[in-house]
Structure formats: C-alpha cells, structure tokens
CSV table of C-alpha atoms and ligand atoms in Angstrom, one decimal:
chain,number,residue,atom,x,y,z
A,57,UNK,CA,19.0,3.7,6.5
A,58,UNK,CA,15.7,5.3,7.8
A,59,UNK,CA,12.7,4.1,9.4
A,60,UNK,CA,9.2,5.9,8.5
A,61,UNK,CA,6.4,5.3,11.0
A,62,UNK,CA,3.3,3.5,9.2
A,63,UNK,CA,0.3,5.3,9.8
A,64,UNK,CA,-2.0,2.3,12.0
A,65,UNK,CA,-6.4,2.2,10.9
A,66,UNK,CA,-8.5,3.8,11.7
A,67,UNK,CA,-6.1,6.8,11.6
A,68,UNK,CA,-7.6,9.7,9.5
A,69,UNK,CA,-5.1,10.7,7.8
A,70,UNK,CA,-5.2,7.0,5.9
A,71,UNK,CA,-7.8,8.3,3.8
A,72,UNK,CA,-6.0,11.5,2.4
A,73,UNK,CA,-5.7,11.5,-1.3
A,74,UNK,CA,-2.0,11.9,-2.4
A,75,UNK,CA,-1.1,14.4,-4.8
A,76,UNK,CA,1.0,13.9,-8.0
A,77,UNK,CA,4.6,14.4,-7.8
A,78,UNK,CA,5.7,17.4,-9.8
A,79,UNK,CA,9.6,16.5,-10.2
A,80,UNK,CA,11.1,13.1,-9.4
A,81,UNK,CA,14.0,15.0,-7.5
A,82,UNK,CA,16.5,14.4,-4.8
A,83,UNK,CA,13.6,14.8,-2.3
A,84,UNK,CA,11.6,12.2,-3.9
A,85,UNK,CA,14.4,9.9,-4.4
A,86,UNK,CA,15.0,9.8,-0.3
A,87,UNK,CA,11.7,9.6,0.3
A,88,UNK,CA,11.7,6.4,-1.9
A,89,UNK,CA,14.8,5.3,0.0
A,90,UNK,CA,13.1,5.6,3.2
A,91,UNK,CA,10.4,3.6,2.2
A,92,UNK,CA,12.0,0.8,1.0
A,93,UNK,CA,13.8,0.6,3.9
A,94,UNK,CA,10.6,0.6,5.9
A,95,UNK,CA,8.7,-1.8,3.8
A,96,UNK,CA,11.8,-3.9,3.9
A,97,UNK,CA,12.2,-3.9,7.8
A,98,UNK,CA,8.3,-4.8,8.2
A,99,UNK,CA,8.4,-7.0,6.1
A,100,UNK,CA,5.7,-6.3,3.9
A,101,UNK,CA,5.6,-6.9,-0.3
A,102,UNK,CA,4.5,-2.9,-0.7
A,103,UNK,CA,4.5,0.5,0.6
A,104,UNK,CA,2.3,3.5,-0.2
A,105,UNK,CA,3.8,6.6,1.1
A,106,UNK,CA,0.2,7.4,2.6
A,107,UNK,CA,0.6,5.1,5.1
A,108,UNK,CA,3.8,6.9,5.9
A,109,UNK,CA,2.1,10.1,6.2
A,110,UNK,CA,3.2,11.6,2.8
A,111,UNK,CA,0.6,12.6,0.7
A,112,UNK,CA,2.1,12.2,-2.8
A,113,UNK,CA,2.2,8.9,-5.6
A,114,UNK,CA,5.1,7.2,-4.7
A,115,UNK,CA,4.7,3.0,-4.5
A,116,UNK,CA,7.6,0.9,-3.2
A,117,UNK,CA,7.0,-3.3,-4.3
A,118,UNK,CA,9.4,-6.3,-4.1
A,119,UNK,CA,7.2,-9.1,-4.3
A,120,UNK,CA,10.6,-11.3,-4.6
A,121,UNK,CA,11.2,-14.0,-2.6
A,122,UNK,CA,14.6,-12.6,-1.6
A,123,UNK,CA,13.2,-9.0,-1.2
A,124,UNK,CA,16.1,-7.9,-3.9
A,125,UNK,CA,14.0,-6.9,-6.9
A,126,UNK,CA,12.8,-3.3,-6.0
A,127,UNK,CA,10.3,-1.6,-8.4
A,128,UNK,CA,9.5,2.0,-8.0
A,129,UNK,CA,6.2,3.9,-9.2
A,130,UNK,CA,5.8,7.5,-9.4
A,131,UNK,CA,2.7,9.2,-10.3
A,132,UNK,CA,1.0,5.5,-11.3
A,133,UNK,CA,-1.8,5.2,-12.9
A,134,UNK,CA,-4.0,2.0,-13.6
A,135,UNK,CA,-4.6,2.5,-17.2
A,136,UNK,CA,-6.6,-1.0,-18.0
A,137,UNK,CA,-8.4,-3.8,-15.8
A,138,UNK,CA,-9.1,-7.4,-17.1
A,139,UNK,CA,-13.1,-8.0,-16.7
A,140,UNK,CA,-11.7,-11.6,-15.1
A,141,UNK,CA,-12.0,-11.0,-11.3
A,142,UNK,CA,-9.9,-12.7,-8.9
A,143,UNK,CA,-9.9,-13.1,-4.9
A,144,UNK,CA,-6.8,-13.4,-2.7
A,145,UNK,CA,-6.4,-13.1,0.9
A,146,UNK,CA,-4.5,-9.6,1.6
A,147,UNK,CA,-3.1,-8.2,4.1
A,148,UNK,CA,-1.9,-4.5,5.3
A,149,UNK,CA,0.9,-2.7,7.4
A,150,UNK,CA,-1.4,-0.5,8.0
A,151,UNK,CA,-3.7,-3.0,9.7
A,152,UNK,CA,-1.5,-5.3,11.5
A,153,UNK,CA,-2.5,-9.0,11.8
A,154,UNK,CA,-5.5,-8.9,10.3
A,155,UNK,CA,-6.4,-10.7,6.9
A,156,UNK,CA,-9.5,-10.8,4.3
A,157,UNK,CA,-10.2,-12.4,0.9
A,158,UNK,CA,-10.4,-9.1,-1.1
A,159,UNK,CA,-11.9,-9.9,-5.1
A,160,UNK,CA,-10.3,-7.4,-7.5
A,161,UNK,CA,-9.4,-7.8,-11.6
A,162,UNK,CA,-6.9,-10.5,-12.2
A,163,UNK,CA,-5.0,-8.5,-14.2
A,164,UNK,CA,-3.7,-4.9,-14.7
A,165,UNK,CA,-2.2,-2.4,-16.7
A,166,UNK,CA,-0.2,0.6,-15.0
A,167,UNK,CA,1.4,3.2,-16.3
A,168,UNK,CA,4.4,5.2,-14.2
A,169,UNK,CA,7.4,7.0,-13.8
A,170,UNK,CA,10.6,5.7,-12.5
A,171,UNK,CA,13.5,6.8,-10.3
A,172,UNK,CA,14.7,8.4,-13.7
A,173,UNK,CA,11.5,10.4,-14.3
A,174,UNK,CA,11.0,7.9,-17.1
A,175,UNK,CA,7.8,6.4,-18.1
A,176,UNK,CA,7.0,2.8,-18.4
A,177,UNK,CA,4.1,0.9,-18.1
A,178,UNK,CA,3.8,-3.2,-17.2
A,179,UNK,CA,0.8,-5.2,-17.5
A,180,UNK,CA,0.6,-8.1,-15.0
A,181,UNK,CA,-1.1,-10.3,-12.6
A,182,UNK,CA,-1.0,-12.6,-9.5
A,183,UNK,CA,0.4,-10.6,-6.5
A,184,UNK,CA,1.8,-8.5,-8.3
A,185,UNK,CA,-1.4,-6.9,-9.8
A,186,UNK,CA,-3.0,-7.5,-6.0
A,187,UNK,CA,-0.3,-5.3,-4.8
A,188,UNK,CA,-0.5,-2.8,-7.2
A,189,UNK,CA,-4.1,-2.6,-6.7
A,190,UNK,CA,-3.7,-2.1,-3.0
A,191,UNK,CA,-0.9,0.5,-3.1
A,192,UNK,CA,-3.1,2.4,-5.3
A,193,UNK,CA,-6.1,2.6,-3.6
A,194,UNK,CA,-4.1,3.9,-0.8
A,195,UNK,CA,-2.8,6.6,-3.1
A,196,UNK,CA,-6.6,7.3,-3.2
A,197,UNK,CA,-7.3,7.1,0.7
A,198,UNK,CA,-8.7,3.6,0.7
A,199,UNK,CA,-7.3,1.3,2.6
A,200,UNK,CA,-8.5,-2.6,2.1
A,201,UNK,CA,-10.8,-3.3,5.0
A,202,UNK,CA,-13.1,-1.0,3.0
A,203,UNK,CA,-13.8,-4.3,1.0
A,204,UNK,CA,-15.0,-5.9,4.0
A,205,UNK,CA,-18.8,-6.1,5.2
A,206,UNK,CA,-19.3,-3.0,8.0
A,207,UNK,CA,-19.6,-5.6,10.9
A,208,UNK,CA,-16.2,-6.9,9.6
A,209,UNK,CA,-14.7,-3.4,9.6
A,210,UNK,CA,-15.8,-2.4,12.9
A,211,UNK,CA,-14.6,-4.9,15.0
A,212,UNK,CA,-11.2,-4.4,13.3
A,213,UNK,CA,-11.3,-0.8,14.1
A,214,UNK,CA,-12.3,-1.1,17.6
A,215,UNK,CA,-9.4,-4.2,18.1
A,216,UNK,CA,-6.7,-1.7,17.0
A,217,UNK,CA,-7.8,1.3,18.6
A,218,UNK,CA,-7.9,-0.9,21.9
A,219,UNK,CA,-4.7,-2.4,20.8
A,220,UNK,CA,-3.0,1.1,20.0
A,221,UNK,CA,-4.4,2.4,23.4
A,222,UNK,CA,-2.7,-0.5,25.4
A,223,UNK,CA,0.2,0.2,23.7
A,224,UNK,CA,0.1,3.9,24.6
A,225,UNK,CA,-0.8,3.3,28.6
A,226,UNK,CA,2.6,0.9,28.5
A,227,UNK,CA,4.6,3.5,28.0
B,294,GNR,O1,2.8,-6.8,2.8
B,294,GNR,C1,1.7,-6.8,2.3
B,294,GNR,N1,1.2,-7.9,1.8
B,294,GNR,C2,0.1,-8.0,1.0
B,294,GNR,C3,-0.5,-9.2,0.9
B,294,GNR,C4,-1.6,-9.4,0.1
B,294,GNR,C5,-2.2,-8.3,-0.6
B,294,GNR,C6,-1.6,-7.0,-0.4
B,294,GNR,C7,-0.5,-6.9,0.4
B,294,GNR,S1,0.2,-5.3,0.5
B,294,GNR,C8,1.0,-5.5,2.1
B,294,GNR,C9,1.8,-4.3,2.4
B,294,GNR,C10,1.0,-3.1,2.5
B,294,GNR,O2,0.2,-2.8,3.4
B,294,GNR,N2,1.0,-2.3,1.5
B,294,GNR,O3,0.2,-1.2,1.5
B,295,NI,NI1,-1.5,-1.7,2.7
C-alpha cells in the first residue's frame, strides 16, 4: 500500500491539464493502485490523479457505502449531458473542509478505458454522475470552487493558504 500526497488549493499545479494515457501498462496500473489507496485512506468517493500531481486521465470512484466497489477510468471522456440540471453540495480533497452547492447536468454519459485497456461507457446519475463530473474537470485543471461567486473563492483561498502556512511553521 502507498500513500500519494493530494495536491491542497490554491496550488498551481491544480489547474494543469492531464494528458491522455498512451498504454494502460504496468506503470499506469500502480499508479491506479496508489490512488485507490489514497482516496480510500481519506476517505473521499473520487480521486483524480491531478490532485496527486500526475498529469494524465486516470479517475479512481467507489461511491459504495462499504468502499468495496472500485471503478476505474482511463482516458474518460463525457460523451453526452442531460439538459436537466441538478445541484448537490460537493466537496473536495483538494479543498479540505469546505463545501458548496455546485449545479451541473443530472445525468451523464462517459466513455473510458478500463484496467484491461478495454472500452466501456455507463450512463448515470446522482453522485455518481456529480463525481464523475468533478473528477473530470480536474482532468481539465478545474477544481470546483471555480463554481463558486469570486468573494466565495477568495476567502477559501486565503483560509487554506493561512491554514497550510500554520501547518508549515509547526514543524
Ligand atoms: O470525496 C469527495 N466527495 C464528493 C462529494 C460531493 C461531490 C464530489 C465529491 S468528490 C470528493 C473527492 C474529490 O475531491 N475528488 O476529486
Ligand atoms: Ni476533488
């Protein structure tokens, strides 16, 4: 088991865009070990390997309640978004403790590779499409307190800069 450090806003590098994965290999199959691991030991429902400093499309999600249904998405790719709009308070690793209704299309379709190399695609909503949503726009360097109104996203910044500071003088 390894532990990947999760990138904390406003770090930079949370808004590199990941590249697509040429070969779903050994390599990527550790890295997708890693992460599991790491969103596991969080807890969180999803991990975008951005926010572990990786800068390729690899998602982790187990939205289940006893974290024991692991689904895997390489290169994904939101092929189709309901016009029916839905809001639901989210929530990031990346941004810890901090919480916003976010509206986004209820529901989605996503295409993907597996841990084979295999495509599938799944269409789906509820937190399950929220997630997906989320861990893509990482993929794409956005991270969700983009959502929010400036004043919002400001104070949050300044709150974990302080916070990360603090935690830095501690040591
Ligand atoms: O653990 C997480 N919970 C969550 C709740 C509502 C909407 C999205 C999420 S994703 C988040 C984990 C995370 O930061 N993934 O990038
Ligand atoms: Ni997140």
């Amino acid at each position: 088991m390894a532990l990947l450090n999760v990138l904390c806003y406003p770090d930079p590098r949370l808004h590199k865009v990941a590249k697509p994965v040429a070969q779903v290999d050994a390599r990527i199959k550790k890295i997708v070990a890693d992460m599991a691991d790491t969103m596991y030991e969080a807890p969180g429902v999803g991990l975008a390997a951005t926010q572990v400093d990786i800068h390729e499309r690899i998602v982790v999600i187990d939205i289940s309640e006893e974290q024991n249904e692991l689904r895997v998405f390489i290169n994904p790719e939101i092929i189709w978004v309901s016009s029916e709009k839905k809001s639901w308070r989210e929530g990031c690793l990346s941004v810890p403790e901090f919480y916003d209704e976010v509206e986004r299309p209820a529901q989605v379709r996503v295409k993907a590779l597996d841990l084979d190399g295999k495509e599938f695609e799944i269409e789906t909503d509820g937190l399950l499409a929220v997630c997906l949503q989320h861990e893509l726009d990482h993929l794409q360097g956005k991270v969700f307190v983009e959502y929010l109104s400036i004043l919002k996203r400001t104070r949050i910044s300044h709150k974990l800069k302080k916070r990360t500071k603090e935690l830095l003088d501690e040591r």
